[in-house]
mmCIF file of C-alpha atoms in Angstrom:
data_model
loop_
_atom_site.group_PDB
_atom_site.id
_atom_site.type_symbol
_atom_site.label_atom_id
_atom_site.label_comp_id
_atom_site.label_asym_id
_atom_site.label_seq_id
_atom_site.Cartn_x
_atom_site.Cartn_y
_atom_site.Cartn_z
ATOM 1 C CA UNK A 1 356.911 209.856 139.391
ATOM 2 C CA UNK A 2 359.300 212.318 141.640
ATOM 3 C CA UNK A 3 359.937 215.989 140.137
ATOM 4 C CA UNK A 4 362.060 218.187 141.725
ATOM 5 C CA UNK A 5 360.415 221.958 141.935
ATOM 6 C CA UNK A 6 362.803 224.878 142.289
ATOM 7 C CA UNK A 7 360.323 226.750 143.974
ATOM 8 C CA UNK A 8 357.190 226.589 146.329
ATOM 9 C CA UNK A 9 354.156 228.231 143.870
ATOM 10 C CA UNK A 10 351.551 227.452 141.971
ATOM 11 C CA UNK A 11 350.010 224.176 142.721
ATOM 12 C CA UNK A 12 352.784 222.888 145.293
ATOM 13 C CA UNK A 13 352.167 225.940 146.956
ATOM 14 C CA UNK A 14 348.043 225.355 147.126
ATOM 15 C CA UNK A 15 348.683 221.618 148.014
ATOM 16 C CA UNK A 16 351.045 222.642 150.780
ATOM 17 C CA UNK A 17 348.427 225.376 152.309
ATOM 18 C CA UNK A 18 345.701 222.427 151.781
ATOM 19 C CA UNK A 19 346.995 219.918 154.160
ATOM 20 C CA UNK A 20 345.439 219.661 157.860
ATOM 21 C CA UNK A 21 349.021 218.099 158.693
ATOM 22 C CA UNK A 22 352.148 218.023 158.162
ATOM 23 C CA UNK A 23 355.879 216.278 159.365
ATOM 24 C CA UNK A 24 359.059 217.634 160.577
ATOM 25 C CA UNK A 25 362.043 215.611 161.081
ATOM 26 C CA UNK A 26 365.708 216.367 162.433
ATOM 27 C CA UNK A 27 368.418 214.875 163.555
ATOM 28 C CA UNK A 28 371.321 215.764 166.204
ATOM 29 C CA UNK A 29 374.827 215.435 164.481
ATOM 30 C CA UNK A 30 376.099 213.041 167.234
ATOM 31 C CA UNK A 31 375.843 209.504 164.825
ATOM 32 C CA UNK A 32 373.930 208.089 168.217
ATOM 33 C CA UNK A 33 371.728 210.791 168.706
ATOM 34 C CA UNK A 34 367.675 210.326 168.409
ATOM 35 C CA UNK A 35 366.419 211.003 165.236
ATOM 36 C CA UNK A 36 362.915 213.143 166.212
ATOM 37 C CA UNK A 37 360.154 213.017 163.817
ATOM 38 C CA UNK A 38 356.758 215.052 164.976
ATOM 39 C CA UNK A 39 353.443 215.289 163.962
ATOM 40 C CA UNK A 40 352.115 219.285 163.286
ATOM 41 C CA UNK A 41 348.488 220.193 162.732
ATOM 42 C CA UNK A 42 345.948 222.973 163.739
ATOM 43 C CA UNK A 43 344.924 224.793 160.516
ATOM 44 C CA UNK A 44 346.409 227.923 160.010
ATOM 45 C CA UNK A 45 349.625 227.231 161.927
ATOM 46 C CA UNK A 46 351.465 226.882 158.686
ATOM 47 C CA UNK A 47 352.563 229.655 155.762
ATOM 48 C CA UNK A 48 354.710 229.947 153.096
ATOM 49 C CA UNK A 49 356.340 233.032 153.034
ATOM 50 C CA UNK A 50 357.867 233.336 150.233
ATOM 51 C CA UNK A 51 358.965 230.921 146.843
ATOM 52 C CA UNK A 52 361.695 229.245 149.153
ATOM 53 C CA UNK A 53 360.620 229.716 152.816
ATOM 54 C CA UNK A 54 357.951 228.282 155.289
ATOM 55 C CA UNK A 55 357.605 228.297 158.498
ATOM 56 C CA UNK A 56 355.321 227.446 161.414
ATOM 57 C CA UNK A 57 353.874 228.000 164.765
ATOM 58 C CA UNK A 58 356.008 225.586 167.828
ATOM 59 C CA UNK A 59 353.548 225.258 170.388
ATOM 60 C CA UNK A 60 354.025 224.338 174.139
ATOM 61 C CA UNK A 61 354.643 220.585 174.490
ATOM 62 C CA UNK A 62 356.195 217.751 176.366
ATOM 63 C CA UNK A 63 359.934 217.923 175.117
ATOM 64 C CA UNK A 64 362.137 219.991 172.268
ATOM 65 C CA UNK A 65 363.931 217.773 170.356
ATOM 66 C CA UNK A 66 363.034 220.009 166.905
ATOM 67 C CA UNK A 67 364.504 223.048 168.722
ATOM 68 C CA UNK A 68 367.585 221.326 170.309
ATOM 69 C CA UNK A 69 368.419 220.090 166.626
ATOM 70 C CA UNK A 70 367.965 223.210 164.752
ATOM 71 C CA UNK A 71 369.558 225.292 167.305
ATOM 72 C CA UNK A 72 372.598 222.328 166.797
ATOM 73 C CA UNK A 73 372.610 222.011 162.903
ATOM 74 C CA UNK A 74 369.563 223.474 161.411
ATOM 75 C CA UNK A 75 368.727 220.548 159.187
ATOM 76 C CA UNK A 76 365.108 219.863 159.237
ATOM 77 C CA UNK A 77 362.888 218.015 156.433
ATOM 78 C CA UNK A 78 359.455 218.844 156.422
ATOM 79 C CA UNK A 79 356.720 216.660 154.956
ATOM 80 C CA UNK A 80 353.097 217.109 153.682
ATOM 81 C CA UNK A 81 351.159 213.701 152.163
ATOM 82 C CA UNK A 82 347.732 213.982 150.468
ATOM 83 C CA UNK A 83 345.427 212.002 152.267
ATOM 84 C CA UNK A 84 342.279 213.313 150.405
ATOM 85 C CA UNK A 85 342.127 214.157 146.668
ATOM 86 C CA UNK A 86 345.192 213.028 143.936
ATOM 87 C CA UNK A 87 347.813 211.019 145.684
ATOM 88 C CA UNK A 88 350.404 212.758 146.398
ATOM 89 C CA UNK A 89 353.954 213.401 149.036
ATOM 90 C CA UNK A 90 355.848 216.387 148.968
ATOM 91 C CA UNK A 91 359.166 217.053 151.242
ATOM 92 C CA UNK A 92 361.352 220.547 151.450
ATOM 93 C CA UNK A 93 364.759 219.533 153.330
ATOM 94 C CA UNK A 94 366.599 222.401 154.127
ATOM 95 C CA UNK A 95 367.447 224.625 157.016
ATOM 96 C CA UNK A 96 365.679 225.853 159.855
ATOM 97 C CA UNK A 97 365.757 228.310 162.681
ATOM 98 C CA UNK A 98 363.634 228.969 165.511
ATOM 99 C CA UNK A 99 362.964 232.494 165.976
ATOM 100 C CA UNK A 100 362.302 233.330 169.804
ATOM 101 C CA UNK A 101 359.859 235.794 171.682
ATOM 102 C CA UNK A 102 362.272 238.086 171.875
ATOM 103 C CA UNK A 103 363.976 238.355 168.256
ATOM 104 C CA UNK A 104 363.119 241.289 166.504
ATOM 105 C CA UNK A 105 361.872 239.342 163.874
ATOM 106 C CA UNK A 106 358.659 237.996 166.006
ATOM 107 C CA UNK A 107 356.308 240.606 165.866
ATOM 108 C CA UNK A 108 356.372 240.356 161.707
ATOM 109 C CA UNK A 109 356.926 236.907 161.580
ATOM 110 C CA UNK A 110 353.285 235.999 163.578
ATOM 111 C CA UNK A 111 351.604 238.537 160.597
ATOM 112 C CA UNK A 112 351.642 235.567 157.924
ATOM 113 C CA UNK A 113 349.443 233.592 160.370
ATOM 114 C CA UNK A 114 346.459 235.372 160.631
ATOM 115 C CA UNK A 115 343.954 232.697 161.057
ATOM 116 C CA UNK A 116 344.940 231.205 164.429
ATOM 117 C CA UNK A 117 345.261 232.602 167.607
ATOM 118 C CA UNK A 118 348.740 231.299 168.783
ATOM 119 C CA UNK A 119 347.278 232.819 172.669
ATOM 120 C CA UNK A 120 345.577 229.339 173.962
ATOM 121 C CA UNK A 121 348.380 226.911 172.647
ATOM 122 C CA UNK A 122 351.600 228.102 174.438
ATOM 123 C CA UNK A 123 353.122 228.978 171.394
ATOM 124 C CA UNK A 124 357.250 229.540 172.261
ATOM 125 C CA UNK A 125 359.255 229.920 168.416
ATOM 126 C CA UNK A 126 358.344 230.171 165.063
ATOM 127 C CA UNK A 127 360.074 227.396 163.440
ATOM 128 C CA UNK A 128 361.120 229.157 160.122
ATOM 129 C CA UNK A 129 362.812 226.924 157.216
ATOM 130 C CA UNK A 130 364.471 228.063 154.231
ATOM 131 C CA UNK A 131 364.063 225.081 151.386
ATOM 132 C CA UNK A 132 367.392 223.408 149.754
ATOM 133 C CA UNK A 133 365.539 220.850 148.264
ATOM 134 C CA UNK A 134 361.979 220.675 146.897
ATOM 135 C CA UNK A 135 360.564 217.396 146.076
ATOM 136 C CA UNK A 136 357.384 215.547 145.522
ATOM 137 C CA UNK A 137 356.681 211.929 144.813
ATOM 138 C CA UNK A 138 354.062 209.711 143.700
ATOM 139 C CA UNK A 139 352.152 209.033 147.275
ATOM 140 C CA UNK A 140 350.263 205.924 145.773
ATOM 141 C CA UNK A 141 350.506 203.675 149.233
ATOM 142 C CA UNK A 142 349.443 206.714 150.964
ATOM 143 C CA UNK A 143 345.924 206.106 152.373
ATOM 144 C CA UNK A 144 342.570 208.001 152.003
ATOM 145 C CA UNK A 145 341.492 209.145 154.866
ATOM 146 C CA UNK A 146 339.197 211.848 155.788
ATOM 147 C CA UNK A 147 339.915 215.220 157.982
ATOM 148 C CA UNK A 148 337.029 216.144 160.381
ATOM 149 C CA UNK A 149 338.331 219.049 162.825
ATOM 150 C CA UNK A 150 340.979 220.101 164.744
ATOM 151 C CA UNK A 151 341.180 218.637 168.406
ATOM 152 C CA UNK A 152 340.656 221.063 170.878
ATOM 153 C CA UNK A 153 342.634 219.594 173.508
ATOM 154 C CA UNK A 154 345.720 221.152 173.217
ATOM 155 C CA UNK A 155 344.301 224.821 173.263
ATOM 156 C CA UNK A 156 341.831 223.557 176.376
ATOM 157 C CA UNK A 157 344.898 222.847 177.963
ATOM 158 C CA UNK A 158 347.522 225.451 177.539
ATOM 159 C CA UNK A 159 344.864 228.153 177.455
ATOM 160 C CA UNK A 160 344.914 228.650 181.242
ATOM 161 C CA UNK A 161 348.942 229.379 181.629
ATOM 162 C CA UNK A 162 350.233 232.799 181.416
ATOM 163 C CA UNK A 163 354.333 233.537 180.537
ATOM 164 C CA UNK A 164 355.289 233.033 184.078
ATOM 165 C CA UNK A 165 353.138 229.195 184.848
ATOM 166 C CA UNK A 166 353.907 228.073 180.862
ATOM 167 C CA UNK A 167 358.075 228.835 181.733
ATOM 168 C CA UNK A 168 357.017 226.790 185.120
ATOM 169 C CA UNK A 169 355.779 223.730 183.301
ATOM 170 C CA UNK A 170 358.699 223.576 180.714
ATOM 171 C CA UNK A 171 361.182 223.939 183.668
ATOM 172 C CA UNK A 172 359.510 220.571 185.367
ATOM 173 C CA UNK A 173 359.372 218.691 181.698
ATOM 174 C CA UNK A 174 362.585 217.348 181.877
ATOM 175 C CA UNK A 175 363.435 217.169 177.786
ATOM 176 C CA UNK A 176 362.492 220.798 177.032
ATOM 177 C CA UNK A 177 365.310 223.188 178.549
ATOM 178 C CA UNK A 178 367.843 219.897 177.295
ATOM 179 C CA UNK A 179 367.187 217.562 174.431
ATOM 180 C CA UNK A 180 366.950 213.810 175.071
ATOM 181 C CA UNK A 181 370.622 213.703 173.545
ATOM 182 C CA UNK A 182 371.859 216.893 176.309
ATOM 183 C CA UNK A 183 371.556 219.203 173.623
ATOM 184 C CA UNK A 184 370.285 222.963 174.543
ATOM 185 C CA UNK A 185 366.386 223.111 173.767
ATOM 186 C CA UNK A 186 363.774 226.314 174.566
ATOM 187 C CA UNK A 187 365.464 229.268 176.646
ATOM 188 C CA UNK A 188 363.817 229.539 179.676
ATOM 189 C CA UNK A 189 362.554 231.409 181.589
ATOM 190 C CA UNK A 190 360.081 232.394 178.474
ATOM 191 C CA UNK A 191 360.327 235.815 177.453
ATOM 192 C CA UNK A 192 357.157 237.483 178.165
ATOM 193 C CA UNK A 193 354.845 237.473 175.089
ATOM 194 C CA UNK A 194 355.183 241.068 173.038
ATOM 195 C CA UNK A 195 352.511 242.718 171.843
ATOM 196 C CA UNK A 196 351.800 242.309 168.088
#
């Protein structure tokens, strides 16, 4: 049933590429703080860069609990299920970072995603995550269901802020600058957006 991998290739690798969506929890290390668990999709926001790292585009949005965590204790699990095909669940705990506008690291980093255009969506980090633990489990409860399209909502909407309005709208959100637990979230103002 479960097999642990020791690295992400091959088939895992393919299955992880495959998947319209994906999951990414964390946790604060305060025993009372909120446990976040998120939703990620868009096709193409996602790459595995090498046999024991992913990572993925962190798009403008309502709060920053993901950030605030990793930024606090790095531990992140990130989960892919098979809703189409073989049943299937895979998770990679480990440890993430998110890599800012301004790290060094940016310009190569956005490279490995060459088939979205991070422009329209706001996009503030790359959440990168180096895997600990590679797992993958039966997925039999998980249902079939089928993937039409990517919304287009979210690029609609953050397609008409520049550096200066997108820093604006994070500054009035009021869990993006501070967690919902007080932890420190997304640096603002934004760093413009460098060239790539």
């Amino acid at each position: 049933m479960g097999k642990t991998h020791e690295r992400i290739d091959g088939r895992l690798r393919e299955f992880i590429e495959a998947q319209p969506m994906f999951f990414v929890a964390t946790a604060p290390l305060s025993g009372d703080g909120t446990v976040n668990l998120s939703p990620k999709g868009l096709r193409g926001c996602l790459a595995v860069l090498d046999a024991h790292t992913v990572a993925y585009l962190d798009f403008a949005g309502s709060n920053a609990e993901t950030i605030a965590h990793l930024r606090e204790n790095g531990r992140v699990t990130l989960m892919w299920c098979a809703f189409a095909g073989p049943p299937n669940i895979v998770r990679v705990h480990g440890r993430g970072e998110p890599v800012f506008r301004d790290d060094p690291r940016w310009p190569d980093l956005l490279r490995h995603f060459p088939d979205i255009d991070p422009g329209p969506h706001g996009l503030r980090a790359v959440i990168v995550v180096r895997a600990e633990l590679i797992r993958d489990t039966c997925g039999y409860a998980v249902p079939l269901m089928s993937y039409d399209t990517d919304r287009d909502l979210h690029g609609r909407r953050f397609a008409r802020e520049d550096d200066a309005s997108l820093s604006a709208y994070f500054a009035g959100k009021e869990h993006v600058a501070t967690s919902i637990d007080g932890l420190p979230g997304l640096p603002l103002p934004l760093p413009p957006t460098p060239a790539v």
